PDB file of C-alpha atoms and ligand atoms in Angstrom:
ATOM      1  CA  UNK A  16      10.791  -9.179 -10.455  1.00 94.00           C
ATOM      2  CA  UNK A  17       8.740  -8.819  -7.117  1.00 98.00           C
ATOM      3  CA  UNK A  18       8.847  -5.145  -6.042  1.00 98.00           C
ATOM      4  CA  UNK A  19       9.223  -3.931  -2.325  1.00 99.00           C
ATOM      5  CA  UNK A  20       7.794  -1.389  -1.137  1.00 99.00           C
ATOM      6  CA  UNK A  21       8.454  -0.883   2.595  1.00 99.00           C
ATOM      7  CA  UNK A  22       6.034   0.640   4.792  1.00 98.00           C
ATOM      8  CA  UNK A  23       7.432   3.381   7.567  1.00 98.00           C
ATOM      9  CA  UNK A  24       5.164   2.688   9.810  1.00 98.00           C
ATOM     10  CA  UNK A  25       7.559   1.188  11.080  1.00 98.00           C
ATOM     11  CA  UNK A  26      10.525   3.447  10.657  1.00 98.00           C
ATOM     12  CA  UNK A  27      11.528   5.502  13.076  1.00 98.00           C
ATOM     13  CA  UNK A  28       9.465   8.377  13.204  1.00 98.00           C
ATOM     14  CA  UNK A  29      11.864  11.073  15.041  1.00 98.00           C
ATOM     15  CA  UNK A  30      14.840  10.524  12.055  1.00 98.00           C
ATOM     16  CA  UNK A  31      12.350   9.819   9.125  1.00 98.00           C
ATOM     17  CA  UNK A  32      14.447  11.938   6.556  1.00 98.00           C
ATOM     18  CA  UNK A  33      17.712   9.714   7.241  1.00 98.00           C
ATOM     19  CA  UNK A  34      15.120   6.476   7.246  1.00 98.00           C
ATOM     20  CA  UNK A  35      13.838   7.282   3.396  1.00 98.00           C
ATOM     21  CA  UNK A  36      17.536   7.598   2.696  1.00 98.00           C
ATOM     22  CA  UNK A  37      18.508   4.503   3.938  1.00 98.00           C
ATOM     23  CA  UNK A  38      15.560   2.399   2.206  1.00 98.00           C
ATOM     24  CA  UNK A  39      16.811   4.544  -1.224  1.00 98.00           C
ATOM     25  CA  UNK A  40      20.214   3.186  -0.855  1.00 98.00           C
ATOM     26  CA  UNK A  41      19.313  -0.466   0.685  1.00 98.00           C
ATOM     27  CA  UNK A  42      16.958  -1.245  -2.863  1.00 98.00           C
ATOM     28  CA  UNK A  43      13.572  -0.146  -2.013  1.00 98.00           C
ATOM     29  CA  UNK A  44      11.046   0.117  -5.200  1.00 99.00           C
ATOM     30  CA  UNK A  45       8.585   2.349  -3.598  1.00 98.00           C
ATOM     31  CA  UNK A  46       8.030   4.285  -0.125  1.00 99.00           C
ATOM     32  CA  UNK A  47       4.666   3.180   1.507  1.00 99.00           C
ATOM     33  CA  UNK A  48       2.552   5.711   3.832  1.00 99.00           C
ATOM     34  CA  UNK A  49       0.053   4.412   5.677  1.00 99.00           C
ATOM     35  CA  UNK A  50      -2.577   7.417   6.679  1.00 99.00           C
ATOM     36  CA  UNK A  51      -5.173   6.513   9.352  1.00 98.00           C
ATOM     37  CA  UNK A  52      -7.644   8.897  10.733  1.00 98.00           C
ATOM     38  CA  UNK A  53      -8.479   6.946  14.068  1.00 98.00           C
ATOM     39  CA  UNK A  54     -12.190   6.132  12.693  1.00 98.00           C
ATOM     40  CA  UNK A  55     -11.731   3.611   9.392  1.00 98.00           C
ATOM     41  CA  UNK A  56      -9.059   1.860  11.807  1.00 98.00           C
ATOM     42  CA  UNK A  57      -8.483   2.046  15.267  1.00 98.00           C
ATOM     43  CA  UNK A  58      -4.968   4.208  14.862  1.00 98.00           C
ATOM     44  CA  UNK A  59      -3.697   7.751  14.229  1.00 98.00           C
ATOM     45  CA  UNK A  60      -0.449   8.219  12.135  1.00 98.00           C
ATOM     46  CA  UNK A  61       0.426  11.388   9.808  1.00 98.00           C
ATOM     47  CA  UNK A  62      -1.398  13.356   7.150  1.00 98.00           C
ATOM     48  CA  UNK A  63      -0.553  15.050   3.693  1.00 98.00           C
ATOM     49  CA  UNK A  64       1.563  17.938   5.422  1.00 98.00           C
ATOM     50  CA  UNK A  65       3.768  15.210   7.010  1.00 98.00           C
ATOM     51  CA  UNK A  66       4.033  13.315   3.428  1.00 98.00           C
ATOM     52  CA  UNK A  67       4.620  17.001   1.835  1.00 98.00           C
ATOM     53  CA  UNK A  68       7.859  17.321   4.213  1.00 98.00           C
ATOM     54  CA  UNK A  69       8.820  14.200   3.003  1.00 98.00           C
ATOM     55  CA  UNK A  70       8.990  14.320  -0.503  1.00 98.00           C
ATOM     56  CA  UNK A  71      12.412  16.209  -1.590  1.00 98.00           C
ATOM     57  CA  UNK A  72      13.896  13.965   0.425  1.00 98.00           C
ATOM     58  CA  UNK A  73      13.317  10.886  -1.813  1.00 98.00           C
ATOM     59  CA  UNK A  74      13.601  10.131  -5.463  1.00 98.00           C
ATOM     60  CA  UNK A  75      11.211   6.726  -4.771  1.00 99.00           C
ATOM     61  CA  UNK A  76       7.536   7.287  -5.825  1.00 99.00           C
ATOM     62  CA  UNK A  77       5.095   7.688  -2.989  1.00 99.00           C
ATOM     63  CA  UNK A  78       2.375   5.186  -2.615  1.00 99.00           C
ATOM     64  CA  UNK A  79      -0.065   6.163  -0.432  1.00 99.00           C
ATOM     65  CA  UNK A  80      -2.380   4.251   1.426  1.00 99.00           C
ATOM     66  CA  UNK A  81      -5.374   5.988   3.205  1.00 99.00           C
ATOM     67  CA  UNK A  82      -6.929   4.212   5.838  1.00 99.00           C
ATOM     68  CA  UNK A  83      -9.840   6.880   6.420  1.00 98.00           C
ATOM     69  CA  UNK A  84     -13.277   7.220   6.088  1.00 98.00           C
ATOM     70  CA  UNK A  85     -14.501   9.754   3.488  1.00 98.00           C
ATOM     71  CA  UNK A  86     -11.051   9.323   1.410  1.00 98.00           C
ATOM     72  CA  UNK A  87     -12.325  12.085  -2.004  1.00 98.00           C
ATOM     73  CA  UNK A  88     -11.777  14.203   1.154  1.00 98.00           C
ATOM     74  CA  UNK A  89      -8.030  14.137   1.177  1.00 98.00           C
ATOM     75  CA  UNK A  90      -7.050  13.532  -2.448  1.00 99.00           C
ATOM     76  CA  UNK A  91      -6.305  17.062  -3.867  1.00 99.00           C
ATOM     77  CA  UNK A  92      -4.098  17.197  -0.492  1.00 98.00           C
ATOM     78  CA  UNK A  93      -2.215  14.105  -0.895  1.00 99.00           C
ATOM     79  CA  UNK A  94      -1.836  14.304  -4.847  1.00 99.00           C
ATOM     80  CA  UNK A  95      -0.229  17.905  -3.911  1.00 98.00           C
ATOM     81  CA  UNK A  96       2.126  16.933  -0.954  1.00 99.00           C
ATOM     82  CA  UNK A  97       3.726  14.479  -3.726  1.00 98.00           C
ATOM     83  CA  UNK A  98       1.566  11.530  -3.812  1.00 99.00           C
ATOM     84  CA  UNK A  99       2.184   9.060  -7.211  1.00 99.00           C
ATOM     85  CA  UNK A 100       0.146   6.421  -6.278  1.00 99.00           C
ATOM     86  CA  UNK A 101      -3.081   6.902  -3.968  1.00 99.00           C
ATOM     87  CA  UNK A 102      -5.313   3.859  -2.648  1.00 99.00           C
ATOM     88  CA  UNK A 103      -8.347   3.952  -0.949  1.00 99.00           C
ATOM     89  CA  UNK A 104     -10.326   1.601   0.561  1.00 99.00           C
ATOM     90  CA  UNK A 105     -13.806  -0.172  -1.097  1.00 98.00           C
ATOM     91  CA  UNK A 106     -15.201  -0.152   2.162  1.00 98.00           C
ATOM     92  CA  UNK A 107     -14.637   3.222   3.168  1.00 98.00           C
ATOM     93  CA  UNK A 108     -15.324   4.743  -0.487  1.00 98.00           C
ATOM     94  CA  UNK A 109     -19.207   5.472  -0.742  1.00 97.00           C
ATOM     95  CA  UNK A 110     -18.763   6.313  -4.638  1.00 98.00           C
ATOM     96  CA  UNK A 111     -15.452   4.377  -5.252  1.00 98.00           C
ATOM     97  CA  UNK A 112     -15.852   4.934  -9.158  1.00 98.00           C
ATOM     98  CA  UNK A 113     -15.917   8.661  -9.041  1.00 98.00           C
ATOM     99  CA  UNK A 114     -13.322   8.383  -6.267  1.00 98.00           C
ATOM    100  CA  UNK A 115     -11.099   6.345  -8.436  1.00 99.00           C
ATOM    101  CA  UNK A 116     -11.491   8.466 -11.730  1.00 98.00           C
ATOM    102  CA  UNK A 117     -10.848  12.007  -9.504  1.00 98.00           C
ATOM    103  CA  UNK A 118      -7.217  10.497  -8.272  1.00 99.00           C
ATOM    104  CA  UNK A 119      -6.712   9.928 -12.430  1.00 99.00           C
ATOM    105  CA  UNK A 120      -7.839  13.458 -12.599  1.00 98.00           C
ATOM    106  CA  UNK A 121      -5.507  14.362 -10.069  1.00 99.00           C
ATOM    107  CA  UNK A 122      -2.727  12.836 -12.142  1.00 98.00           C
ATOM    108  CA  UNK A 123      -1.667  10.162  -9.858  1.00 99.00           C
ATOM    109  CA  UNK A 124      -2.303   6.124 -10.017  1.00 99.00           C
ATOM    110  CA  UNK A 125      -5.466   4.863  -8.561  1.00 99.00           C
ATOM    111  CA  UNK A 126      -5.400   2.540  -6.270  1.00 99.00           C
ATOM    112  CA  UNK A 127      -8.149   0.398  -4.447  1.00 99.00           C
ATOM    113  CA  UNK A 128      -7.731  -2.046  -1.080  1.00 99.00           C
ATOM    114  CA  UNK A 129     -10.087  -4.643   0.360  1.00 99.00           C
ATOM    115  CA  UNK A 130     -10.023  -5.695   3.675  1.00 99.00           C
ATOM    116  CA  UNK A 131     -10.029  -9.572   4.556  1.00 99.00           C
ATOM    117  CA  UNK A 132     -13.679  -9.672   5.290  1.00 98.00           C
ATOM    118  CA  UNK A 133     -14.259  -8.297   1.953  1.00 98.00           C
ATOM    119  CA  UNK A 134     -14.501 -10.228  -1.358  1.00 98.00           C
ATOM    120  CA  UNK A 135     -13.236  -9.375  -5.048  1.00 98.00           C
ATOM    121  CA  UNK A 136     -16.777  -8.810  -6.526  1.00 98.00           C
ATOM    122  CA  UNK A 137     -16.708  -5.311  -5.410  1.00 98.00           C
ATOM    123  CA  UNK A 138     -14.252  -4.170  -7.222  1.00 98.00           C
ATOM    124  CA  UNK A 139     -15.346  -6.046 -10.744  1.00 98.00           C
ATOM    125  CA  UNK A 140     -17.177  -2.844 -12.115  1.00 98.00           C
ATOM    126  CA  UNK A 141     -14.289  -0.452 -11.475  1.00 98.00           C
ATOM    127  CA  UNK A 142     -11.599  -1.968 -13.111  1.00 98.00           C
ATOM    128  CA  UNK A 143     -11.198   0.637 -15.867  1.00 98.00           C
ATOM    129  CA  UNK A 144     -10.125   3.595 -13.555  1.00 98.00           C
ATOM    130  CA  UNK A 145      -7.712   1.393 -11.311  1.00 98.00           C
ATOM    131  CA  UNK A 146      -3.753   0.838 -11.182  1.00 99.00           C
ATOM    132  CA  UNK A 147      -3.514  -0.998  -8.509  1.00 99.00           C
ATOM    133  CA  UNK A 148      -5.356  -3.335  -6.331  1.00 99.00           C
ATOM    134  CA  UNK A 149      -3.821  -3.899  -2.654  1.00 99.00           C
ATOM    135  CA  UNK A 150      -5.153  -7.034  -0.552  1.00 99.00           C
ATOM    136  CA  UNK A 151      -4.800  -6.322   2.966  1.00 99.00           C
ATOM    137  CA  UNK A 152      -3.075  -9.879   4.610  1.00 99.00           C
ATOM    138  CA  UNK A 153      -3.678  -8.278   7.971  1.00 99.00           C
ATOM    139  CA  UNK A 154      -6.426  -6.224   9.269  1.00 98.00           C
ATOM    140  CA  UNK A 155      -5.098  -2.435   8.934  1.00 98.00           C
ATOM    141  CA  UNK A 156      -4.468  -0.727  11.748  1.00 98.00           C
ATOM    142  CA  UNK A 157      -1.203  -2.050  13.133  1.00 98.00           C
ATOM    143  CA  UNK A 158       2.071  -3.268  12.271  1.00 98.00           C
ATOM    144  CA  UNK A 159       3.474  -6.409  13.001  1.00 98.00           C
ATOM    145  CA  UNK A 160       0.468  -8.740  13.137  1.00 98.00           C
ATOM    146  CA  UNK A 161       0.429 -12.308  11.705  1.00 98.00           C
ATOM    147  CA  UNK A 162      -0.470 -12.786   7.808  1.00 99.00           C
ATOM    148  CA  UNK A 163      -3.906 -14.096   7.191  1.00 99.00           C
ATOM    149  CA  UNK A 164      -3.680 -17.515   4.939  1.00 98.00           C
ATOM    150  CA  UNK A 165      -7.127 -17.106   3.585  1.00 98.00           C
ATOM    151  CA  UNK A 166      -6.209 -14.116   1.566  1.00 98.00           C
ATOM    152  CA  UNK A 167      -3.618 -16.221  -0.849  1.00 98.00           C
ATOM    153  CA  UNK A 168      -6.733 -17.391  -2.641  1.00 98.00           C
ATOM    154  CA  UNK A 169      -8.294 -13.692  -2.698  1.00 98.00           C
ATOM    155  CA  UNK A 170      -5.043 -12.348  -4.567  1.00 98.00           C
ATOM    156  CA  UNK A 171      -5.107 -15.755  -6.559  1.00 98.00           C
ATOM    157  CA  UNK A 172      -9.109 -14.955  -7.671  1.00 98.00           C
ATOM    158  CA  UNK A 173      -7.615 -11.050  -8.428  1.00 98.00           C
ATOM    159  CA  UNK A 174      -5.043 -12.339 -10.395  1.00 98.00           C
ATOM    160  CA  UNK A 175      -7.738 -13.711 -12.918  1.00 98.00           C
ATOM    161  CA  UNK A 176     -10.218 -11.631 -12.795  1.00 98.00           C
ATOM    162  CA  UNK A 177      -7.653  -8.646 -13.867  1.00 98.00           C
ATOM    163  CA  UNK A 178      -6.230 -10.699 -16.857  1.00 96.00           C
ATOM    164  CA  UNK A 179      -4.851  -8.953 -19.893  1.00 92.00           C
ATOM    165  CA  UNK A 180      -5.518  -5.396 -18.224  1.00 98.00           C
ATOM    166  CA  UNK A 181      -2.416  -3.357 -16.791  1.00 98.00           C
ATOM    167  CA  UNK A 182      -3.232  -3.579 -12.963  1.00 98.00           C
ATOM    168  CA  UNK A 183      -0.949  -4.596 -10.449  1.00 99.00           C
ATOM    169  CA  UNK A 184      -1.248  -6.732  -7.207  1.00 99.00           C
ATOM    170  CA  UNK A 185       0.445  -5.255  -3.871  1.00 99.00           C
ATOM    171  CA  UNK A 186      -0.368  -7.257  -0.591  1.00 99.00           C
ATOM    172  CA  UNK A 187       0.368  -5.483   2.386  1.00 99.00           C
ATOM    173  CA  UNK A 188       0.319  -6.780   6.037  1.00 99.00           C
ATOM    174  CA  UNK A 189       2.689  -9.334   7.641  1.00 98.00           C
ATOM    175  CA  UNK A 190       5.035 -10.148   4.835  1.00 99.00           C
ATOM    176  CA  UNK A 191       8.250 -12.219   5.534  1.00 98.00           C
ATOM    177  CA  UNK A 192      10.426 -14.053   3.214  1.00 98.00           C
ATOM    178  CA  UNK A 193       7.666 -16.777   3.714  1.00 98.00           C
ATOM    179  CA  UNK A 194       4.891 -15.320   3.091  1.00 98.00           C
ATOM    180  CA  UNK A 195       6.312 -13.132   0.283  1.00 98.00           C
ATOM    181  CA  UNK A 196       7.052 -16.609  -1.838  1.00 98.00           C
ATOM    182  CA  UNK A 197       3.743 -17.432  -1.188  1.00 98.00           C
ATOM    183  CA  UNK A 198       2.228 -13.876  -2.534  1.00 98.00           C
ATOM    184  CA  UNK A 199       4.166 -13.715  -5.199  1.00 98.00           C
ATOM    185  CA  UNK A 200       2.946 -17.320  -6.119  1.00 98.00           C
ATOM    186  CA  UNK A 201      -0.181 -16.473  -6.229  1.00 98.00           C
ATOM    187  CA  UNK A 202       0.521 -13.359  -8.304  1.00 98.00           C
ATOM    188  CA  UNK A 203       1.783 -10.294  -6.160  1.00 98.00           C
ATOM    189  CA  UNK A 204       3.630  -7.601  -8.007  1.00 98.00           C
ATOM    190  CA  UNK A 205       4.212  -5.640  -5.464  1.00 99.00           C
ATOM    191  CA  UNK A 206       4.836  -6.369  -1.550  1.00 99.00           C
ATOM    192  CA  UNK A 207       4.427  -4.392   1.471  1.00 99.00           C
ATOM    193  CA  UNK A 208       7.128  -4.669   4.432  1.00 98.00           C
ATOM    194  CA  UNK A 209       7.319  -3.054   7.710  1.00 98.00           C
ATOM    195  CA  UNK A 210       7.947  -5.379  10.534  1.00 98.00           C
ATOM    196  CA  UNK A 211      10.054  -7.333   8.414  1.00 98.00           C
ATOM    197  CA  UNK A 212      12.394  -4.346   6.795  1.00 98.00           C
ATOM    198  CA  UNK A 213      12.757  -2.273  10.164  1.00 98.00           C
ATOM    199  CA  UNK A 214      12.742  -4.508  13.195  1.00 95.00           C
ATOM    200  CA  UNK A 215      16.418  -5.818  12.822  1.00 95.00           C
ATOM    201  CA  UNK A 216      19.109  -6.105  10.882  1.00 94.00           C
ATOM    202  CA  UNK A 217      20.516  -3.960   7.651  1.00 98.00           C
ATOM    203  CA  UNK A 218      17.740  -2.933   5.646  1.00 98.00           C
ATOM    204  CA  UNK A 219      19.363  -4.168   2.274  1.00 98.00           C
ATOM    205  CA  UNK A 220      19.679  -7.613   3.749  1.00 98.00           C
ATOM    206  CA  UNK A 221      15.686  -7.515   4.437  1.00 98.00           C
ATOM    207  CA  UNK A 222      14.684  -6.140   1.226  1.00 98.00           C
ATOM    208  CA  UNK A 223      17.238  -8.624  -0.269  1.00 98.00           C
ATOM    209  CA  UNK A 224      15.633 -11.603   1.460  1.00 98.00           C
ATOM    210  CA  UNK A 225      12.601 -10.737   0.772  1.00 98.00           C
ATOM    211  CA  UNK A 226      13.014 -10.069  -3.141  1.00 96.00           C
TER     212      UNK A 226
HETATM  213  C1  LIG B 323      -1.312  -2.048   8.263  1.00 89.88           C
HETATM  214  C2  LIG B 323      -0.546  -1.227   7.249  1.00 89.88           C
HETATM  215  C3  LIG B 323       0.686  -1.899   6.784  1.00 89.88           C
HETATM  216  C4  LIG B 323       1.685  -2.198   7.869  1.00 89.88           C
HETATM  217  C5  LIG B 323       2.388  -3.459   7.538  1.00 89.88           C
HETATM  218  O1  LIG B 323      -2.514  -1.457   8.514  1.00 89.88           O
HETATM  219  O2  LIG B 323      -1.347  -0.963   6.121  1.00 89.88           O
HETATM  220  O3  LIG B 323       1.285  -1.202   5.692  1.00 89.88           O
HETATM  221  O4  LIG B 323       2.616  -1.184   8.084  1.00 89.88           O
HETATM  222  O5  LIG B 323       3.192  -3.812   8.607  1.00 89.88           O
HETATM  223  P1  LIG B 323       3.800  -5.267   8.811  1.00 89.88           P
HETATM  224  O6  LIG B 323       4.694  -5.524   7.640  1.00 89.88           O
HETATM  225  O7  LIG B 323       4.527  -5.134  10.087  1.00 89.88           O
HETATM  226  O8  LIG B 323       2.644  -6.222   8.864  1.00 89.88           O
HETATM  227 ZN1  LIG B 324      -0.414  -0.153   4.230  1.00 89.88          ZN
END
């Protein structure tokens, strides 16, 4: 089964502790954190001291997704504030093997994202030190924007090019009960959900619909 993990960027930020509690209950898989440093993408949201608060106040593993330039920067903090999962971008990662093999080292899943502009190839050498590959259906930066069609055949391509090794597929960026049918066609494990979970409506329901 398809797993969700919703994103809270687009929780409500003042009552966070009561929103990870609510996504618990309602079904979620995973909580997903998006970190941007206002450089990589054009936004600002939290760092590891924020996700640090966070973590006794959730039993759902922590997948973090750093949206920064210079990402080896920030793993020691993140695996410490309670990361399980941490992703970093190709594009931002100079030496994205080494990067990779230090969040192993670290104890925590690696995990590696590629823009829309950028294709699978970069990734083909580096598949022994990754967990997780996340396709970006939006440009990061932003919640809520539309889901980019061309990437169906990127996660499609991913799908077989990761055959018969234990990686998984999250897509992350304008996921609806559409689009989520068509991701998990193509071979998503794992989907992303912000707008979608948060905007309206009981959270269950959302999760539910989108499962
Ligand atoms: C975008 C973030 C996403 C975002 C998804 O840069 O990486 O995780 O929160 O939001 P929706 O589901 O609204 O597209
Ligand atoms: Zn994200």
């Amino acid at each position: 089964m398809v797993k969700i993990a919703p994103s809270i960027l687009s929780a409500d930020f003042a009552n966070l502790e009561n929103e990870l509690k609510l996504l618990e209950k309602s079904g979620a898989d995973m909580i997903h954190l998006d970190v941007m440093d206002g450089s990589f993408v054009p936004n600002l949201t939290f760092g590891a001291p924020v996700i640090k608060k966070l973590r006794p106040h959730s039993r759902l593993p922590f997948d973090v997704h750093l949206m920064v330039e210079h990402p080896e920067t920030f793993l020691a903090d993140m695996a410490k504030a309670g990361a399980d999962i941490i992703t970093v971008h190709a594009e931002a990662a100079a030496h994205l093997d080494r990067t990779l093999s230090e969040i192993r080292k670290l104890g925590c899943k690696a995990g590696v994202s590629l823009n829309p502009s950028t294709p699978e190839d970069v990734i083909e050498y580096v598949l022994g030190n990754v967990d997780l590959i996340l396709i970006m259906t939006v440009n990061p930066g932003f919640g809520g924007q539309s889901f980019i069609e061309s990437q169906l055949d990127k996660i499609t391509r991913v799908k077989q090019m990761i055959k018969g090794k234990e990686i998984a597929i999250e897509v992350d960026g304008g996921i609806n009960p559409q689009t989520a049918k068509q991701c998990k066609k193509a071979g998503a494990d794992i989907l992303v959900a912000g707008t979608s979970i948060f905007a309206m409506g009981e959270y269950q329901n959302n999760i539910n619909a989108l499962r």
